[in-house]
PDB file of C-alpha atoms in Angstrom:
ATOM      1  CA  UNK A 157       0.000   0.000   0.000  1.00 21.00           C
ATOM      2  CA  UNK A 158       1.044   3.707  -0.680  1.00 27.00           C
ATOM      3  CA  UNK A 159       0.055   6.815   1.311  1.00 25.00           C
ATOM      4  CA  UNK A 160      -2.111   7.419  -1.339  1.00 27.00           C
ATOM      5  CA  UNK A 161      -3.974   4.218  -1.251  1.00 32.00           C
ATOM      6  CA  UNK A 162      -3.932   0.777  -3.486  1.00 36.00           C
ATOM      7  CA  UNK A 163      -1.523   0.779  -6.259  1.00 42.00           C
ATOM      8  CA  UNK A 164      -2.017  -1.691  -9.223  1.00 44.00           C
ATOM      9  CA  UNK A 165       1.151  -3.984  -8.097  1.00 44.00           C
ATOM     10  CA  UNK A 166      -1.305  -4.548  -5.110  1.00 49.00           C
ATOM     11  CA  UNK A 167      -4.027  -6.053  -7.305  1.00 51.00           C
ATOM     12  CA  UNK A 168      -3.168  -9.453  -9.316  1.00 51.00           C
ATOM     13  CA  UNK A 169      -4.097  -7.697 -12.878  1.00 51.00           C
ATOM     14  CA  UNK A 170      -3.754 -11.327 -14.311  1.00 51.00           C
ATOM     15  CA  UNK A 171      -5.949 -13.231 -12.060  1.00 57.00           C
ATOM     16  CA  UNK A 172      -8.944 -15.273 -13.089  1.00 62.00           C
ATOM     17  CA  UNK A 173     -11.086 -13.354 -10.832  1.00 69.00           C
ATOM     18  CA  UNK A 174      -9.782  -9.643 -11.732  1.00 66.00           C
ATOM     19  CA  UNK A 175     -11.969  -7.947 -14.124  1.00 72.00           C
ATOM     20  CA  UNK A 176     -13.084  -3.977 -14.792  1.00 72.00           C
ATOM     21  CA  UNK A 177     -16.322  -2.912 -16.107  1.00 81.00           C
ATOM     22  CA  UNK A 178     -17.049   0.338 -17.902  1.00 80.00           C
ATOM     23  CA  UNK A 179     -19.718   2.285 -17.881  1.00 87.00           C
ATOM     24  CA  UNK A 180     -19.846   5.619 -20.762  1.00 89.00           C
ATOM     25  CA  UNK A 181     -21.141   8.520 -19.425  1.00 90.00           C
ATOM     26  CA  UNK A 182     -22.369  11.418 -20.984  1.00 89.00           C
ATOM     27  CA  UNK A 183     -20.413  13.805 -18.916  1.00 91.00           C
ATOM     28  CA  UNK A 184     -18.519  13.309 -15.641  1.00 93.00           C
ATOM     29  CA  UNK A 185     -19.850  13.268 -11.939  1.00 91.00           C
ATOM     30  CA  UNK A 186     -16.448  13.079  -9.979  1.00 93.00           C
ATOM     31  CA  UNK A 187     -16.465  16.895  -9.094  1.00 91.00           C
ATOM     32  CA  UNK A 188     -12.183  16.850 -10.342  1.00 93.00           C
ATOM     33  CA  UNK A 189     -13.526  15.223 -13.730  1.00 94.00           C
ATOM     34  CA  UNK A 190     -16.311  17.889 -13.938  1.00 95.00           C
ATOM     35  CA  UNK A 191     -13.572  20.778 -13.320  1.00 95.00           C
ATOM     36  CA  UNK A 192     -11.795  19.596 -15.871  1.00 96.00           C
ATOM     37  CA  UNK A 193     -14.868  18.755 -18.425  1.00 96.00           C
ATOM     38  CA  UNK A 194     -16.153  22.242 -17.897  1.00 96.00           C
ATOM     39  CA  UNK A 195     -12.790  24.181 -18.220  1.00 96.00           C
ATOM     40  CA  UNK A 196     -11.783  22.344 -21.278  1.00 97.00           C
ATOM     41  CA  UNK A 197     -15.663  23.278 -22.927  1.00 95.00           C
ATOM     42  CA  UNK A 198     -15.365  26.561 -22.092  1.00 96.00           C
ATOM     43  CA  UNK A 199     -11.358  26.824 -23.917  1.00 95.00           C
ATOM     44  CA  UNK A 200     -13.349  25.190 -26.931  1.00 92.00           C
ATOM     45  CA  UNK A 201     -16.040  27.840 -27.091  1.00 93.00           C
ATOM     46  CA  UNK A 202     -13.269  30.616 -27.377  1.00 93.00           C
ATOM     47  CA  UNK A 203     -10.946  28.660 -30.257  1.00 91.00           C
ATOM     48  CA  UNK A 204      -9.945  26.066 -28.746  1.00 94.00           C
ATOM     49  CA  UNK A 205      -7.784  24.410 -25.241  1.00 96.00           C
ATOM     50  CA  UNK A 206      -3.650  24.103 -26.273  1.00 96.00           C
ATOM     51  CA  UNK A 207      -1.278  22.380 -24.012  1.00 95.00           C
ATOM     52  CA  UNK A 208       1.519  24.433 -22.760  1.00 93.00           C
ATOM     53  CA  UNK A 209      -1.225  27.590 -22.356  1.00 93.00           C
ATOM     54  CA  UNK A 210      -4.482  25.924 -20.811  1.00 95.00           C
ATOM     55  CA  UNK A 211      -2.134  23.225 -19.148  1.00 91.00           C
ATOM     56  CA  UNK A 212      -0.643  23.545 -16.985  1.00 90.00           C
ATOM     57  CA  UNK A 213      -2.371  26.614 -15.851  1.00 90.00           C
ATOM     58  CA  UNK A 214      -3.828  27.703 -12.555  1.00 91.00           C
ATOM     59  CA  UNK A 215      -7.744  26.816 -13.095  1.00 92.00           C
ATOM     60  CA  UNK A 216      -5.914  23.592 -13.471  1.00 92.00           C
ATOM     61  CA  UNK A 217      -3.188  23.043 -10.697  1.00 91.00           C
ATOM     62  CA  UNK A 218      -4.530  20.884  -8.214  1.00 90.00           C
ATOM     63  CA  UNK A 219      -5.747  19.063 -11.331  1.00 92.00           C
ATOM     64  CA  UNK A 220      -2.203  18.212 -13.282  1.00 92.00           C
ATOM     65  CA  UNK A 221      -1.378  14.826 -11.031  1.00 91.00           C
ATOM     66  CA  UNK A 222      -3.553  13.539 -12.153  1.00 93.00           C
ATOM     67  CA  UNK A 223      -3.717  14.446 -16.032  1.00 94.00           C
ATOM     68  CA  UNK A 224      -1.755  12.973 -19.213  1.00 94.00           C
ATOM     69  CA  UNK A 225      -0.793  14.195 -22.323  1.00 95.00           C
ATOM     70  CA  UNK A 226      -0.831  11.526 -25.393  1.00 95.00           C
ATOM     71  CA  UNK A 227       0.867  12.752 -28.891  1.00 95.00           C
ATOM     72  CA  UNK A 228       0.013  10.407 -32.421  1.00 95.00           C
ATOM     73  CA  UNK A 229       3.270   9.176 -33.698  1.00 95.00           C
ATOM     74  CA  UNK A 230       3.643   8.767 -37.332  1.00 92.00           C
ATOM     75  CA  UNK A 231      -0.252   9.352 -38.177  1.00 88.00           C
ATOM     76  CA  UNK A 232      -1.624   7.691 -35.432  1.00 91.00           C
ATOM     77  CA  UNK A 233       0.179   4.357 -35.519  1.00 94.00           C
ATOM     78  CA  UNK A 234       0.923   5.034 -31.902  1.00 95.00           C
ATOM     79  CA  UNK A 235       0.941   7.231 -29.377  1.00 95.00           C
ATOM     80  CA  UNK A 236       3.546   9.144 -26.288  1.00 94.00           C
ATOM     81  CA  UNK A 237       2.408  10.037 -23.161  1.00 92.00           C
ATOM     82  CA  UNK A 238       4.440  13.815 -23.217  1.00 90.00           C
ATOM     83  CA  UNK A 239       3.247  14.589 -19.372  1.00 83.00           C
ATOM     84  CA  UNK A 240       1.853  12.194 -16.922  1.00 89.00           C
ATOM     85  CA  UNK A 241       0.828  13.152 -13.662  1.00 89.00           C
ATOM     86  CA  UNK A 242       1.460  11.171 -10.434  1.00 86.00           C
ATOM     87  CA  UNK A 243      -1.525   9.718 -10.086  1.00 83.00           C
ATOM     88  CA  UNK A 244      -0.662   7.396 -13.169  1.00 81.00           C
ATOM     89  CA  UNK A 245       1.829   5.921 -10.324  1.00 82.00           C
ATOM     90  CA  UNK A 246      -1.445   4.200  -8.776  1.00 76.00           C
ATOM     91  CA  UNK A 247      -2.552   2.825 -12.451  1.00 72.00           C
ATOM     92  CA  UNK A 248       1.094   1.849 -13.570  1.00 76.00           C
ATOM     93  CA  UNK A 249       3.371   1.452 -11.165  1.00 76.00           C
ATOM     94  CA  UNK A 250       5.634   3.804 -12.422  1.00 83.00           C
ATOM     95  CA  UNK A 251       6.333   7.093 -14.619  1.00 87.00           C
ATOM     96  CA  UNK A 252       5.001   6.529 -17.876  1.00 88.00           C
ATOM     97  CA  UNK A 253       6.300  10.423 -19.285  1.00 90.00           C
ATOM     98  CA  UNK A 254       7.781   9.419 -22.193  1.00 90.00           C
ATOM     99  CA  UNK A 255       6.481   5.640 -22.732  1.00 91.00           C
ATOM    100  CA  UNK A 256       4.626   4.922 -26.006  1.00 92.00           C
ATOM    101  CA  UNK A 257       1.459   2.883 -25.668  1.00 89.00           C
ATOM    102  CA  UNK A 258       2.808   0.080 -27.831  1.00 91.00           C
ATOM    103  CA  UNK A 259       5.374  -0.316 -25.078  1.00 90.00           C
ATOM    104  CA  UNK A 260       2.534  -0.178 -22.269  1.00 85.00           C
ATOM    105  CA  UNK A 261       0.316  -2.989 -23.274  1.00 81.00           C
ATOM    106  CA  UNK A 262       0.117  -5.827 -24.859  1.00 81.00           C
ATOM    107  CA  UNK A 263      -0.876  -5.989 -28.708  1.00 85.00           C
ATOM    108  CA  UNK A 264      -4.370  -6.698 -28.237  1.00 85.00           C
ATOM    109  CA  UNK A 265      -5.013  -4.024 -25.782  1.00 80.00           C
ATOM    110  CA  UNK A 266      -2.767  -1.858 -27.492  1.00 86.00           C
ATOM    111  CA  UNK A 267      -4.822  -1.706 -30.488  1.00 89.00           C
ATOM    112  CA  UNK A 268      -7.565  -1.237 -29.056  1.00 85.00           C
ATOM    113  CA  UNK A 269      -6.743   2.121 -26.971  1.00 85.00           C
ATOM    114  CA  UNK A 270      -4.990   3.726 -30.430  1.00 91.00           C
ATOM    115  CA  UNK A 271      -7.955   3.070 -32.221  1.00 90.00           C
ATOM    116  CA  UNK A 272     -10.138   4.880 -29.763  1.00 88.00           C
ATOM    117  CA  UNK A 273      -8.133   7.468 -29.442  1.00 92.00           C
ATOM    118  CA  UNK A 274      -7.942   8.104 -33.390  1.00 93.00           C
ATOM    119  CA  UNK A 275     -11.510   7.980 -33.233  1.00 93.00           C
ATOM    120  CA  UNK A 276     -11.823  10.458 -30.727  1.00 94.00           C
ATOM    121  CA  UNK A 277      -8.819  12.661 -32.446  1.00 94.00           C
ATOM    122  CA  UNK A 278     -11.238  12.008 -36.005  1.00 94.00           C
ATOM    123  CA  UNK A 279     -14.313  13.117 -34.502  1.00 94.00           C
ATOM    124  CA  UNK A 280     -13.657  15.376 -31.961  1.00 93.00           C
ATOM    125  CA  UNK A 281     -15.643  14.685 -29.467  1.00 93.00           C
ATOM    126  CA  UNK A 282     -14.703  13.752 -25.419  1.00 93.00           C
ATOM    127  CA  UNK A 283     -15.097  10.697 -23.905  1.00 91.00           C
ATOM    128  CA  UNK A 284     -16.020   9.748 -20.465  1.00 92.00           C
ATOM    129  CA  UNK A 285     -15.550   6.955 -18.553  1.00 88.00           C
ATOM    130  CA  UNK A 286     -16.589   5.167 -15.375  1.00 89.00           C
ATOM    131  CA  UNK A 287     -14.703   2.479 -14.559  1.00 85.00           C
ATOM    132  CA  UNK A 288     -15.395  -0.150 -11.061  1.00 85.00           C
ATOM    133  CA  UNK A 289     -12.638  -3.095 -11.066  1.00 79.00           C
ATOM    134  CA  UNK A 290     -13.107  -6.270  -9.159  1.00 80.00           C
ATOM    135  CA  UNK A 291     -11.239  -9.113  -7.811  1.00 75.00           C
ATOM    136  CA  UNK A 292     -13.282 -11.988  -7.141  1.00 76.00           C
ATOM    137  CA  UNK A 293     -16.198  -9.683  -7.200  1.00 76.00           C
ATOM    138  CA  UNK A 294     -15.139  -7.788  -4.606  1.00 78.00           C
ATOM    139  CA  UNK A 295     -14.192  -4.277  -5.595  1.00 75.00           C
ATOM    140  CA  UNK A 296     -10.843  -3.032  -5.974  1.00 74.00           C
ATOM    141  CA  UNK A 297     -10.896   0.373  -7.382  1.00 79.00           C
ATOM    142  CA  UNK A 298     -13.470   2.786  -8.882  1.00 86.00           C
ATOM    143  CA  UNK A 299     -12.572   5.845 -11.011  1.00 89.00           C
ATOM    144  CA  UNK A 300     -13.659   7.770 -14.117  1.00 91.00           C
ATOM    145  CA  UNK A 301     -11.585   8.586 -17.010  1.00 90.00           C
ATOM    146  CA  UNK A 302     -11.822  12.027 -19.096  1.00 94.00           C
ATOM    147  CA  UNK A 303     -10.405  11.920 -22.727  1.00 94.00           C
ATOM    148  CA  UNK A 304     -10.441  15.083 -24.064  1.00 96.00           C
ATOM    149  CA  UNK A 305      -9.085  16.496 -27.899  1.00 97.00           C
ATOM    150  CA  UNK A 306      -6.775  19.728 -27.508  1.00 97.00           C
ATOM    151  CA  UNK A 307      -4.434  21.362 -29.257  1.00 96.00           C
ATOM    152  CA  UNK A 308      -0.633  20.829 -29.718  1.00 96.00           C
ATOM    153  CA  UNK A 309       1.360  23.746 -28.447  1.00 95.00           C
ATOM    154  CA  UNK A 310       1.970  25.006 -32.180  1.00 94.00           C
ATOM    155  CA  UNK A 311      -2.221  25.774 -31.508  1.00 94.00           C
ATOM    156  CA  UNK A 312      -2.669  23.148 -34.844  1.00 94.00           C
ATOM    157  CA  UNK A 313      -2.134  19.588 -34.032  1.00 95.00           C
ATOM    158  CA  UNK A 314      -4.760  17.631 -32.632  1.00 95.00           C
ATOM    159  CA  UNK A 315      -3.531  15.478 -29.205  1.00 96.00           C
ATOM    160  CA  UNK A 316      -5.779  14.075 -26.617  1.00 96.00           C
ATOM    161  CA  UNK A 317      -5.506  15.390 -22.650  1.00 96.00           C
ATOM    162  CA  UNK A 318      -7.030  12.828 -20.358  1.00 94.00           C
ATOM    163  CA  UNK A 319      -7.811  12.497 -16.461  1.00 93.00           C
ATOM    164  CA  UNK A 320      -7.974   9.777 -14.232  1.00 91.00           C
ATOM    165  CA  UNK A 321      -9.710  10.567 -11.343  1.00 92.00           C
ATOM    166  CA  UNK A 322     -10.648   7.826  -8.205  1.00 90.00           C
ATOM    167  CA  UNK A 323     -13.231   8.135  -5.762  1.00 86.00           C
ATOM    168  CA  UNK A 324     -11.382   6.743  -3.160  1.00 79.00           C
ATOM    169  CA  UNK A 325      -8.660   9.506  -2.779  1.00 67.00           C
ATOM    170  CA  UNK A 326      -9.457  12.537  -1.187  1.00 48.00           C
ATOM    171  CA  UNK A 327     -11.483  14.658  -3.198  1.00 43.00           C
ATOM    172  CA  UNK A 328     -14.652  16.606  -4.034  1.00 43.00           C
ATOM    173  CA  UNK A 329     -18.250  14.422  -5.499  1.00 37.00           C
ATOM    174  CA  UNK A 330     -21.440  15.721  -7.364  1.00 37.00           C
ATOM    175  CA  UNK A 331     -23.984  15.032  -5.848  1.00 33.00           C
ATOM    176  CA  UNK A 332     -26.747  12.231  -5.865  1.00 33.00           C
ATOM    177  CA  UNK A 333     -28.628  12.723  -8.834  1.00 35.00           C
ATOM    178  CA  UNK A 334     -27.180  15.516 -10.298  1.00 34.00           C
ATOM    179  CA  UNK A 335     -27.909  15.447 -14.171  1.00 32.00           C
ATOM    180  CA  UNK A 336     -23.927  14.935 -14.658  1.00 31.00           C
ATOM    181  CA  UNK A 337     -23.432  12.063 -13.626  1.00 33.00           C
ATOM    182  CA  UNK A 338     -26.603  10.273 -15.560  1.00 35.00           C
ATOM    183  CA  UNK A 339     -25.107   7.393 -17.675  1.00 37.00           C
ATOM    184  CA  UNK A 340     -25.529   6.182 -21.164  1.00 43.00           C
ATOM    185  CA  UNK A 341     -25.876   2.866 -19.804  1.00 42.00           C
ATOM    186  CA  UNK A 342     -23.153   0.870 -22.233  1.00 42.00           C
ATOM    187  CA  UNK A 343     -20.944  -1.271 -20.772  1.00 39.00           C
ATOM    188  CA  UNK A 344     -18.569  -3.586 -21.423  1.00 34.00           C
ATOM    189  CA  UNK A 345     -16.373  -5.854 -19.501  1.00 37.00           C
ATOM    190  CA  UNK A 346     -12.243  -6.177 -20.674  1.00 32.00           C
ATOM    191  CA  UNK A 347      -9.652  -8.683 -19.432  1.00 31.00           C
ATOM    192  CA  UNK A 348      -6.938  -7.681 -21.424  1.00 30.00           C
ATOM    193  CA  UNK A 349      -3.315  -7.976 -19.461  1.00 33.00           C
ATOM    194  CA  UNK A 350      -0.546  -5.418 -20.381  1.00 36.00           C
ATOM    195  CA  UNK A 351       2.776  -5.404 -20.899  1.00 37.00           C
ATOM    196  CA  UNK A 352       3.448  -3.843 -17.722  1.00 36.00           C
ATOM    197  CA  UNK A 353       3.466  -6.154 -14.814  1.00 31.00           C
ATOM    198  CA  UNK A 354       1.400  -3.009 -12.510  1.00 34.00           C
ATOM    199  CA  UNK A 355      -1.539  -2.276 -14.940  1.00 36.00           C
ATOM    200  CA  UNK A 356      -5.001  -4.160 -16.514  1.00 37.00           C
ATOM    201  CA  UNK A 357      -5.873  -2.877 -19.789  1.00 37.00           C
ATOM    202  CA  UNK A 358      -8.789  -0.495 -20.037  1.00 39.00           C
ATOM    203  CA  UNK A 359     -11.084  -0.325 -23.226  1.00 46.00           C
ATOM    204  CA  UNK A 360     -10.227   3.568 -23.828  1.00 43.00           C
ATOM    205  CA  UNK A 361      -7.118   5.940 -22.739  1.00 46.00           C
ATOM    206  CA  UNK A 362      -4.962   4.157 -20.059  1.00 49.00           C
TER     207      UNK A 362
END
């Protein structure tokens, strides 16, 4: 165990009884996600959010642990994570600044988080996430996930900004029925081991 609570490396990623479910959501509840959801909307509305001038920024300090940057490499045949906050620490086990997603999962997964995020780089739009994970249906961890398309810092290139956000750390939630954190009500189930030893593979973004 950390100080800040249960890392990956603490839950058996590979075992028979580990699995996450994911729930999309319209828009986020987690009152962090919903900070970030609403300042990144309202960068759109005036031309558009760029790294390296929205982000880091100070509407977004006590935000940036827990935010990473991904770039497309050679036309989206892969992507870097440029910045990764701490809080990826919990979810990998270690710093991932620099680490291509090719070299963070294994094929299967792989392919399936670069395709999502070329769809959401193709269509613009943000996705959002809840995710509960389970080990021998008991519950392990339970966080949302915030995939947003921003700018480059040359104010042109399209990258994706997302946040990983858990309930279980100390931190601010909407409240009970509030209409942000109604669902969509897909889900889907993955199982999908990574490369690294200290992470599960999730559907979309990390």
């Amino acid at each position: 165990m950390q100080a800040l609570g249960l890392v990956w490396g603490d839950v058996d990623a590979q075992a028979a009884g580990f699995h996450e479910v994911f729930t999309v959501m319209r828009e986020p509840s987690h009152y962090d996600a919903r900070h970030l959801f609403e300042f990144w909307r309202e960068r759109n509305e005036e031309g558009g959010f760029v790294i390296g001038r929205h982000v880091p920024s100070r509407p977004l300090a006590r935000l940036m642990s827990h935010l990473v940057v991904y770039e497309p490499l050679h036309e989206g045949e892969d992507f870097r994570a440029r910045i990764a906050g701490t809080s990826l620490l919990r979810r990998f086990g270690r710093d991932i600044s620099g680490s291509k997603l090719s070299e963070l999962f294994e094929r299967n997964a792989f392919e399936a988080q670069r395709d999502d995020l070329r769809t959401l780089l193709r269509t613009g739009k943000p996705c959002v996430l809840e995710v509960k994970a389970t080990v021998d249906g008991y519950p392990a961890l339970h966080f949302e996930i915030v995939a947003l398309p921003v700018l480059a810092p040359d104010g042109k290139t399209p990258w994706v900004l997302s946040g990983l956000f858990y309930y279980d750390w100390p931190a601010r939630f909407g409240r009970p029925g509030d209409a942000l954190s109604q669902l969509d009500g897909e889900q889907f189930v993955t199982e999908l081991p990574p490369r690294s030893a200290s992470a599960t593979a999730t559907r979309v973004f990390h």
